[in-house]
Amino acid sequence: MSHKPLKLIIIAGSKGRVTVKYPYQEPLITPEFRGEIEIDPAKCIGCGACVKACPPNALELLESEKEVILRYFVGRCIFCWRCIDVCPVNAIKGTRNFELATDKHTDLYTLVVHTRTTCEICGKPFETTRMQRYIAEKSPVTEEYASICPDCRKRLLAEAVSARRVGISEHKE
Ligand code: SF4
Ligand code: SF4
């Protein structure tokens, strides 16, 4: 028989109580502690990178004809802070807040509402207005495509490639 459990009891007895009587006593919150996240609606561009990185789907993008809504449900959050690492505009910050109990379920949700742009060619709604502005600022070379949806971009590219192919074969003959 192993003496390990007995050893542990002796150690535990000599150390005394190591937990605190929360909520009557303040718990120890270390600088490394990870709590609820906060999303800055003024910075968010609605790109969805955080949604893709979130393991338990605590972040979601809800898309309608006119809007894209980033929804954070703290009830699902595991406080891993992966979303902070992937946000291209530093719109998410981590807090030490862990006291999240509430009797109003709406308190558990944070919504960031974005308007959507429509494709200049086919008229379909696609990315958010802020995302479009962000891409144009970061990559001015793509500016002429910024107002065109991905499907129309693909079609234009395919047409350009096939036009070039036809040009080459005509030149050979
Ligand atoms: S902290 Fe982790 S679980 Fe919570 S929203 Fe961010 S990625 Fe998702
Ligand atoms: S990654 Fe950042 S900018 Fe993109 S949707 Fe999430 S919070 Fe907004």
PDB file of C-alpha atoms and ligand atoms in Angstrom:
ATOM      1  CA  MET A   1       0.000   0.000   0.000  1.00  0.00           C
ATOM      2  CA  SER A   2       1.289   3.446  -0.945  1.00  0.00           C
ATOM      3  CA  HIS A   3       1.999   5.951   1.852  1.00  0.00           C
ATOM      4  CA  LYS A   4       1.330   8.854  -0.505  1.00  0.00           C
ATOM      5  CA  PRO A   5      -2.185   9.785   0.770  1.00  0.00           C
ATOM      6  CA  LEU A   6      -0.976   9.764   4.372  1.00  0.00           C
ATOM      7  CA  LYS A   7       1.977  11.953   3.427  1.00  0.00           C
ATOM      8  CA  LEU A   8      -0.360  14.377   1.711  1.00  0.00           C
ATOM      9  CA  ILE A   9      -2.609  14.576   4.770  1.00  0.00           C
ATOM     10  CA  ILE A  10       0.414  15.360   6.971  1.00  0.00           C
ATOM     11  CA  ILE A  11       1.631  18.081   4.558  1.00  0.00           C
ATOM     12  CA  ALA A  12      -1.878  19.556   4.287  1.00  0.00           C
ATOM     13  CA  GLY A  13      -2.207  19.545   8.084  1.00  0.00           C
ATOM     14  CA  SER A  14       1.107  21.348   8.558  1.00  0.00           C
ATOM     15  CA  LYS A  15       0.335  24.001   5.903  1.00  0.00           C
ATOM     16  CA  GLY A  16      -3.131  24.829   7.188  1.00  0.00           C
ATOM     17  CA  ARG A  17      -5.876  26.366   5.022  1.00  0.00           C
ATOM     18  CA  VAL A  18      -4.719  27.635   1.620  1.00  0.00           C
ATOM     19  CA  THR A  19      -8.093  28.711   0.184  1.00  0.00           C
ATOM     20  CA  VAL A  20      -9.953  31.907   1.106  1.00  0.00           C
ATOM     21  CA  LYS A  21     -13.571  32.189   2.190  1.00  0.00           C
ATOM     22  CA  TYR A  22     -14.783  33.841  -0.984  1.00  0.00           C
ATOM     23  CA  PRO A  23     -16.978  35.914  -1.253  1.00  0.00           C
ATOM     24  CA  TYR A  24     -16.378  36.991   2.374  1.00  0.00           C
ATOM     25  CA  GLN A  25     -12.648  37.367   1.720  1.00  0.00           C
ATOM     26  CA  GLU A  26     -10.940  38.952  -1.306  1.00  0.00           C
ATOM     27  CA  PRO A  27      -9.546  36.289  -3.644  1.00  0.00           C
ATOM     28  CA  LEU A  28      -6.004  36.569  -4.990  1.00  0.00           C
ATOM     29  CA  ILE A  29      -6.105  37.934  -8.554  1.00  0.00           C
ATOM     30  CA  THR A  30      -2.658  37.649 -10.094  1.00  0.00           C
ATOM     31  CA  PRO A  31      -1.519  39.780 -13.083  1.00  0.00           C
ATOM     32  CA  GLU A  32      -1.679  36.625 -15.250  1.00  0.00           C
ATOM     33  CA  PHE A  33      -5.335  36.000 -14.357  1.00  0.00           C
ATOM     34  CA  ARG A  34      -7.644  36.003 -17.392  1.00  0.00           C
ATOM     35  CA  GLY A  35     -11.235  37.161 -17.083  1.00  0.00           C
ATOM     36  CA  GLU A  36     -13.961  38.564 -19.299  1.00  0.00           C
ATOM     37  CA  ILE A  37     -12.985  40.328 -22.549  1.00  0.00           C
ATOM     38  CA  GLU A  38     -14.062  43.819 -23.600  1.00  0.00           C
ATOM     39  CA  ILE A  39     -14.681  44.771 -27.239  1.00  0.00           C
ATOM     40  CA  ASP A  40     -14.235  48.404 -28.232  1.00  0.00           C
ATOM     41  CA  PRO A  41     -17.078  49.135 -30.691  1.00  0.00           C
ATOM     42  CA  ALA A  42     -15.250  52.233 -31.962  1.00  0.00           C
ATOM     43  CA  LYS A  43     -12.280  50.120 -33.091  1.00  0.00           C
ATOM     44  CA  CYS A  44     -13.946  46.878 -34.300  1.00  0.00           C
ATOM     45  CA  ILE A  45     -14.189  46.541 -38.101  1.00  0.00           C
ATOM     46  CA  GLY A  46     -16.307  43.368 -38.069  1.00  0.00           C
ATOM     47  CA  CYS A  47     -13.700  41.215 -39.822  1.00  0.00           C
ATOM     48  CA  GLY A  48     -14.639  38.026 -37.923  1.00  0.00           C
ATOM     49  CA  ALA A  49     -11.052  36.937 -37.165  1.00  0.00           C
ATOM     50  CA  CYS A  50     -11.905  36.609 -33.457  1.00  0.00           C
ATOM     51  CA  VAL A  51     -14.956  34.470 -34.310  1.00  0.00           C
ATOM     52  CA  LYS A  52     -12.794  31.992 -36.238  1.00  0.00           C
ATOM     53  CA  ALA A  53     -10.252  31.817 -33.394  1.00  0.00           C
ATOM     54  CA  CYS A  54     -12.772  31.343 -30.556  1.00  0.00           C
ATOM     55  CA  PRO A  55     -12.763  27.652 -29.466  1.00  0.00           C
ATOM     56  CA  PRO A  56     -16.209  27.482 -27.753  1.00  0.00           C
ATOM     57  CA  ASN A  57     -18.048  29.807 -30.200  1.00  0.00           C
ATOM     58  CA  ALA A  58     -18.539  32.501 -27.584  1.00  0.00           C
ATOM     59  CA  LEU A  59     -18.120  34.986 -30.432  1.00  0.00           C
ATOM     60  CA  GLU A  60     -20.427  34.904 -33.446  1.00  0.00           C
ATOM     61  CA  LEU A  61     -21.097  37.007 -36.532  1.00  0.00           C
ATOM     62  CA  LEU A  62     -24.815  37.393 -37.210  1.00  0.00           C
ATOM     63  CA  GLU A  63     -25.371  38.527 -40.760  1.00  0.00           C
ATOM     64  CA  SER A  64     -28.491  40.078 -42.267  1.00  0.00           C
ATOM     65  CA  GLU A  65     -29.085  42.024 -45.500  1.00  0.00           C
ATOM     66  CA  LYS A  66     -28.082  45.347 -43.973  1.00  0.00           C
ATOM     67  CA  GLU A  67     -26.055  44.521 -40.868  1.00  0.00           C
ATOM     68  CA  VAL A  68     -23.286  42.376 -39.494  1.00  0.00           C
ATOM     69  CA  ILE A  69     -23.459  41.942 -35.719  1.00  0.00           C
ATOM     70  CA  LEU A  70     -20.538  40.686 -33.651  1.00  0.00           C
ATOM     71  CA  ARG A  71     -22.042  38.959 -30.594  1.00  0.00           C
ATOM     72  CA  TYR A  72     -20.051  38.007 -27.510  1.00  0.00           C
ATOM     73  CA  PHE A  73     -21.729  35.595 -25.083  1.00  0.00           C
ATOM     74  CA  VAL A  74     -19.732  35.556 -21.879  1.00  0.00           C
ATOM     75  CA  GLY A  75     -21.614  32.475 -20.668  1.00  0.00           C
ATOM     76  CA  ARG A  76     -19.628  30.407 -23.178  1.00  0.00           C
ATOM     77  CA  CYS A  77     -16.307  32.190 -22.846  1.00  0.00           C
ATOM     78  CA  ILE A  78     -13.426  30.108 -21.475  1.00  0.00           C
ATOM     79  CA  PHE A  79     -11.206  33.206 -21.045  1.00  0.00           C
ATOM     80  CA  CYS A  80      -8.434  31.889 -23.272  1.00  0.00           C
ATOM     81  CA  TRP A  81      -7.895  35.364 -24.841  1.00  0.00           C
ATOM     82  CA  ARG A  82      -7.098  33.901 -28.278  1.00  0.00           C
ATOM     83  CA  CYS A  83      -9.431  36.522 -29.758  1.00  0.00           C
ATOM     84  CA  ILE A  84      -7.141  39.273 -28.428  1.00  0.00           C
ATOM     85  CA  ASP A  85      -4.144  37.798 -30.257  1.00  0.00           C
ATOM     86  CA  VAL A  86      -5.868  37.662 -33.641  1.00  0.00           C
ATOM     87  CA  CYS A  87      -7.723  40.995 -33.712  1.00  0.00           C
ATOM     88  CA  PRO A  88      -5.987  43.104 -36.393  1.00  0.00           C
ATOM     89  CA  VAL A  89      -7.019  46.432 -34.855  1.00  0.00           C
ATOM     90  CA  ASN A  90      -6.573  45.699 -31.122  1.00  0.00           C
ATOM     91  CA  ALA A  91     -10.273  46.146 -30.492  1.00  0.00           C
ATOM     92  CA  ILE A  92     -10.359  43.479 -27.755  1.00  0.00           C
ATOM     93  CA  LYS A  93      -8.787  43.759 -24.362  1.00  0.00           C
ATOM     94  CA  GLY A  94      -8.672  41.323 -21.479  1.00  0.00           C
ATOM     95  CA  THR A  95      -9.946  42.201 -18.039  1.00  0.00           C
ATOM     96  CA  ARG A  96      -9.577  40.525 -14.638  1.00  0.00           C
ATOM     97  CA  ASN A  97     -13.353  40.542 -14.211  1.00  0.00           C
ATOM     98  CA  PHE A  98     -14.701  37.117 -13.216  1.00  0.00           C
ATOM     99  CA  GLU A  99     -17.737  38.059 -11.113  1.00  0.00           C
ATOM    100  CA  LEU A 100     -20.295  37.705 -13.871  1.00  0.00           C
ATOM    101  CA  ALA A 101     -23.397  36.332 -12.158  1.00  0.00           C
ATOM    102  CA  THR A 102     -26.573  38.187 -13.116  1.00  0.00           C
ATOM    103  CA  ASP A 103     -30.339  37.727 -13.056  1.00  0.00           C
ATOM    104  CA  LYS A 104     -30.721  39.400 -16.467  1.00  0.00           C
ATOM    105  CA  HIS A 105     -29.629  37.151 -19.339  1.00  0.00           C
ATOM    106  CA  THR A 106     -29.141  40.194 -21.602  1.00  0.00           C
ATOM    107  CA  ASP A 107     -26.208  41.207 -19.360  1.00  0.00           C
ATOM    108  CA  LEU A 108     -24.368  38.168 -20.696  1.00  0.00           C
ATOM    109  CA  TYR A 109     -24.288  39.480 -24.275  1.00  0.00           C
ATOM    110  CA  THR A 110     -22.270  42.244 -25.912  1.00  0.00           C
ATOM    111  CA  LEU A 111     -23.285  43.346 -29.392  1.00  0.00           C
ATOM    112  CA  VAL A 112     -21.276  45.374 -31.892  1.00  0.00           C
ATOM    113  CA  VAL A 113     -23.445  46.388 -34.849  1.00  0.00           C
ATOM    114  CA  HIS A 114     -21.927  47.137 -38.267  1.00  0.00           C
ATOM    115  CA  THR A 115     -23.520  48.328 -41.506  1.00  0.00           C
ATOM    116  CA  ARG A 116     -22.757  46.375 -44.699  1.00  0.00           C
ATOM    117  CA  THR A 117     -21.644  47.507 -48.108  1.00  0.00           C
ATOM    118  CA  THR A 118     -23.169  46.198 -51.322  1.00  0.00           C
ATOM    119  CA  CYS A 119     -21.247  45.003 -54.369  1.00  0.00           C
ATOM    120  CA  GLU A 120     -20.913  47.642 -57.074  1.00  0.00           C
ATOM    121  CA  ILE A 121     -21.489  45.007 -59.773  1.00  0.00           C
ATOM    122  CA  CYS A 122     -24.085  42.485 -58.542  1.00  0.00           C
ATOM    123  CA  GLY A 123     -25.597  44.504 -55.686  1.00  0.00           C
ATOM    124  CA  LYS A 124     -25.202  41.680 -53.109  1.00  0.00           C
ATOM    125  CA  PRO A 125     -24.316  42.712 -49.522  1.00  0.00           C
ATOM    126  CA  PHE A 126     -20.868  41.594 -48.408  1.00  0.00           C
ATOM    127  CA  GLU A 127     -18.316  42.975 -45.936  1.00  0.00           C
ATOM    128  CA  THR A 128     -18.831  45.772 -43.390  1.00  0.00           C
ATOM    129  CA  THR A 129     -18.345  49.423 -44.312  1.00  0.00           C
ATOM    130  CA  ARG A 130     -15.502  49.683 -41.789  1.00  0.00           C
ATOM    131  CA  MET A 131     -13.778  46.599 -43.158  1.00  0.00           C
ATOM    132  CA  GLN A 132     -13.942  48.063 -46.666  1.00  0.00           C
ATOM    133  CA  ARG A 133     -12.362  51.311 -45.415  1.00  0.00           C
ATOM    134  CA  TYR A 134      -9.696  49.384 -43.507  1.00  0.00           C
ATOM    135  CA  ILE A 135      -8.675  47.325 -46.568  1.00  0.00           C
ATOM    136  CA  ALA A 136      -8.519  50.428 -48.782  1.00  0.00           C
ATOM    137  CA  GLU A 137      -6.283  52.180 -46.209  1.00  0.00           C
ATOM    138  CA  LYS A 138      -3.965  49.219 -45.649  1.00  0.00           C
ATOM    139  CA  SER A 139      -3.681  48.157 -49.255  1.00  0.00           C
ATOM    140  CA  PRO A 140      -4.381  51.056 -51.652  1.00  0.00           C
ATOM    141  CA  VAL A 141      -3.422  48.816 -54.555  1.00  0.00           C
ATOM    142  CA  THR A 142      -6.667  46.852 -54.072  1.00  0.00           C
ATOM    143  CA  GLU A 143      -8.791  50.002 -53.942  1.00  0.00           C
ATOM    144  CA  GLU A 144     -10.494  49.386 -57.298  1.00  0.00           C
ATOM    145  CA  TYR A 145     -11.656  45.948 -56.052  1.00  0.00           C
ATOM    146  CA  ALA A 146     -12.683  47.140 -52.586  1.00  0.00           C
ATOM    147  CA  SER A 147     -16.272  47.812 -53.627  1.00  0.00           C
ATOM    148  CA  ILE A 148     -16.665  44.475 -55.446  1.00  0.00           C
ATOM    149  CA  CYS A 149     -17.780  41.251 -53.708  1.00  0.00           C
ATOM    150  CA  PRO A 150     -15.506  38.146 -53.684  1.00  0.00           C
ATOM    151  CA  ASP A 151     -17.667  36.292 -56.269  1.00  0.00           C
ATOM    152  CA  CYS A 152     -17.498  39.169 -58.747  1.00  0.00           C
ATOM    153  CA  ARG A 153     -13.754  39.561 -58.102  1.00  0.00           C
ATOM    154  CA  LYS A 154     -13.254  35.869 -58.949  1.00  0.00           C
ATOM    155  CA  ARG A 155     -15.318  36.214 -62.111  1.00  0.00           C
ATOM    156  CA  LEU A 156     -13.385  39.312 -63.235  1.00  0.00           C
ATOM    157  CA  LEU A 157     -10.096  37.551 -62.561  1.00  0.00           C
ATOM    158  CA  ALA A 158     -11.158  34.439 -64.504  1.00  0.00           C
ATOM    159  CA  GLU A 159     -12.258  36.634 -67.409  1.00  0.00           C
ATOM    160  CA  ALA A 160      -8.947  38.527 -67.366  1.00  0.00           C
ATOM    161  CA  VAL A 161      -6.939  35.263 -67.304  1.00  0.00           C
ATOM    162  CA  SER A 162      -8.904  33.714 -70.157  1.00  0.00           C
ATOM    163  CA  ALA A 163      -8.610  36.927 -72.214  1.00  0.00           C
ATOM    164  CA  ARG A 164      -4.833  36.805 -71.734  1.00  0.00           C
ATOM    165  CA  ARG A 165      -4.713  33.103 -72.773  1.00  0.00           C
ATOM    166  CA  VAL A 166      -6.617  33.835 -75.951  1.00  0.00           C
ATOM    167  CA  GLY A 167      -4.192  36.714 -76.608  1.00  0.00           C
ATOM    168  CA  ILE A 168      -1.128  34.380 -76.259  1.00  0.00           C
ATOM    169  CA  SER A 169      -2.485  31.646 -78.553  1.00  0.00           C
ATOM    170  CA  GLU A 170      -3.429  34.237 -81.206  1.00  0.00           C
ATOM    171  CA  HIS A 171       0.115  35.653 -81.024  1.00  0.00           C
ATOM    172  CA  LYS A 172       1.662  32.160 -81.562  1.00  0.00           C
ATOM    173  CA  GLU A 173      -0.316  31.528 -84.719  1.00  0.00           C
TER     174      GLU A 173
HETATM  175  S1  SF4 B   1     -11.449  34.699 -24.560  1.00  0.00           S
HETATM  176 FE1  SF4 B   1     -11.383  32.750 -25.752  1.00  0.00          FE
HETATM  177  S2  SF4 B   1     -13.382  31.848 -25.394  1.00  0.00           S
HETATM  178 FE2  SF4 B   1     -13.557  33.987 -24.756  1.00  0.00          FE
HETATM  179  S3  SF4 B   1     -14.333  35.024 -26.549  1.00  0.00           S
HETATM  180 FE3  SF4 B   1     -12.093  35.177 -26.656  1.00  0.00          FE
HETATM  181  S4  SF4 B   1     -11.448  33.400 -27.900  1.00  0.00           S
HETATM  182 FE4  SF4 B   1     -13.553  33.047 -27.261  1.00  0.00          FE
HETATM  183  S1  SF4 B   2     -11.149  40.454 -34.730  1.00  0.00           S
HETATM  184 FE1  SF4 B   2     -11.334  42.507 -33.851  1.00  0.00          FE
HETATM  185  S2  SF4 B   2     -11.989  43.792 -35.563  1.00  0.00           S
HETATM  186 FE2  SF4 B   2     -12.338  41.695 -36.177  1.00  0.00          FE
HETATM  187  S3  SF4 B   2     -14.501  41.318 -35.575  1.00  0.00           S
HETATM  188 FE3  SF4 B   2     -13.215  40.642 -33.853  1.00  0.00          FE
HETATM  189  S4  SF4 B   2     -13.133  42.439 -32.500  1.00  0.00           S
HETATM  190 FE4  SF4 B   2     -13.839  43.169 -34.475  1.00  0.00          FE
END
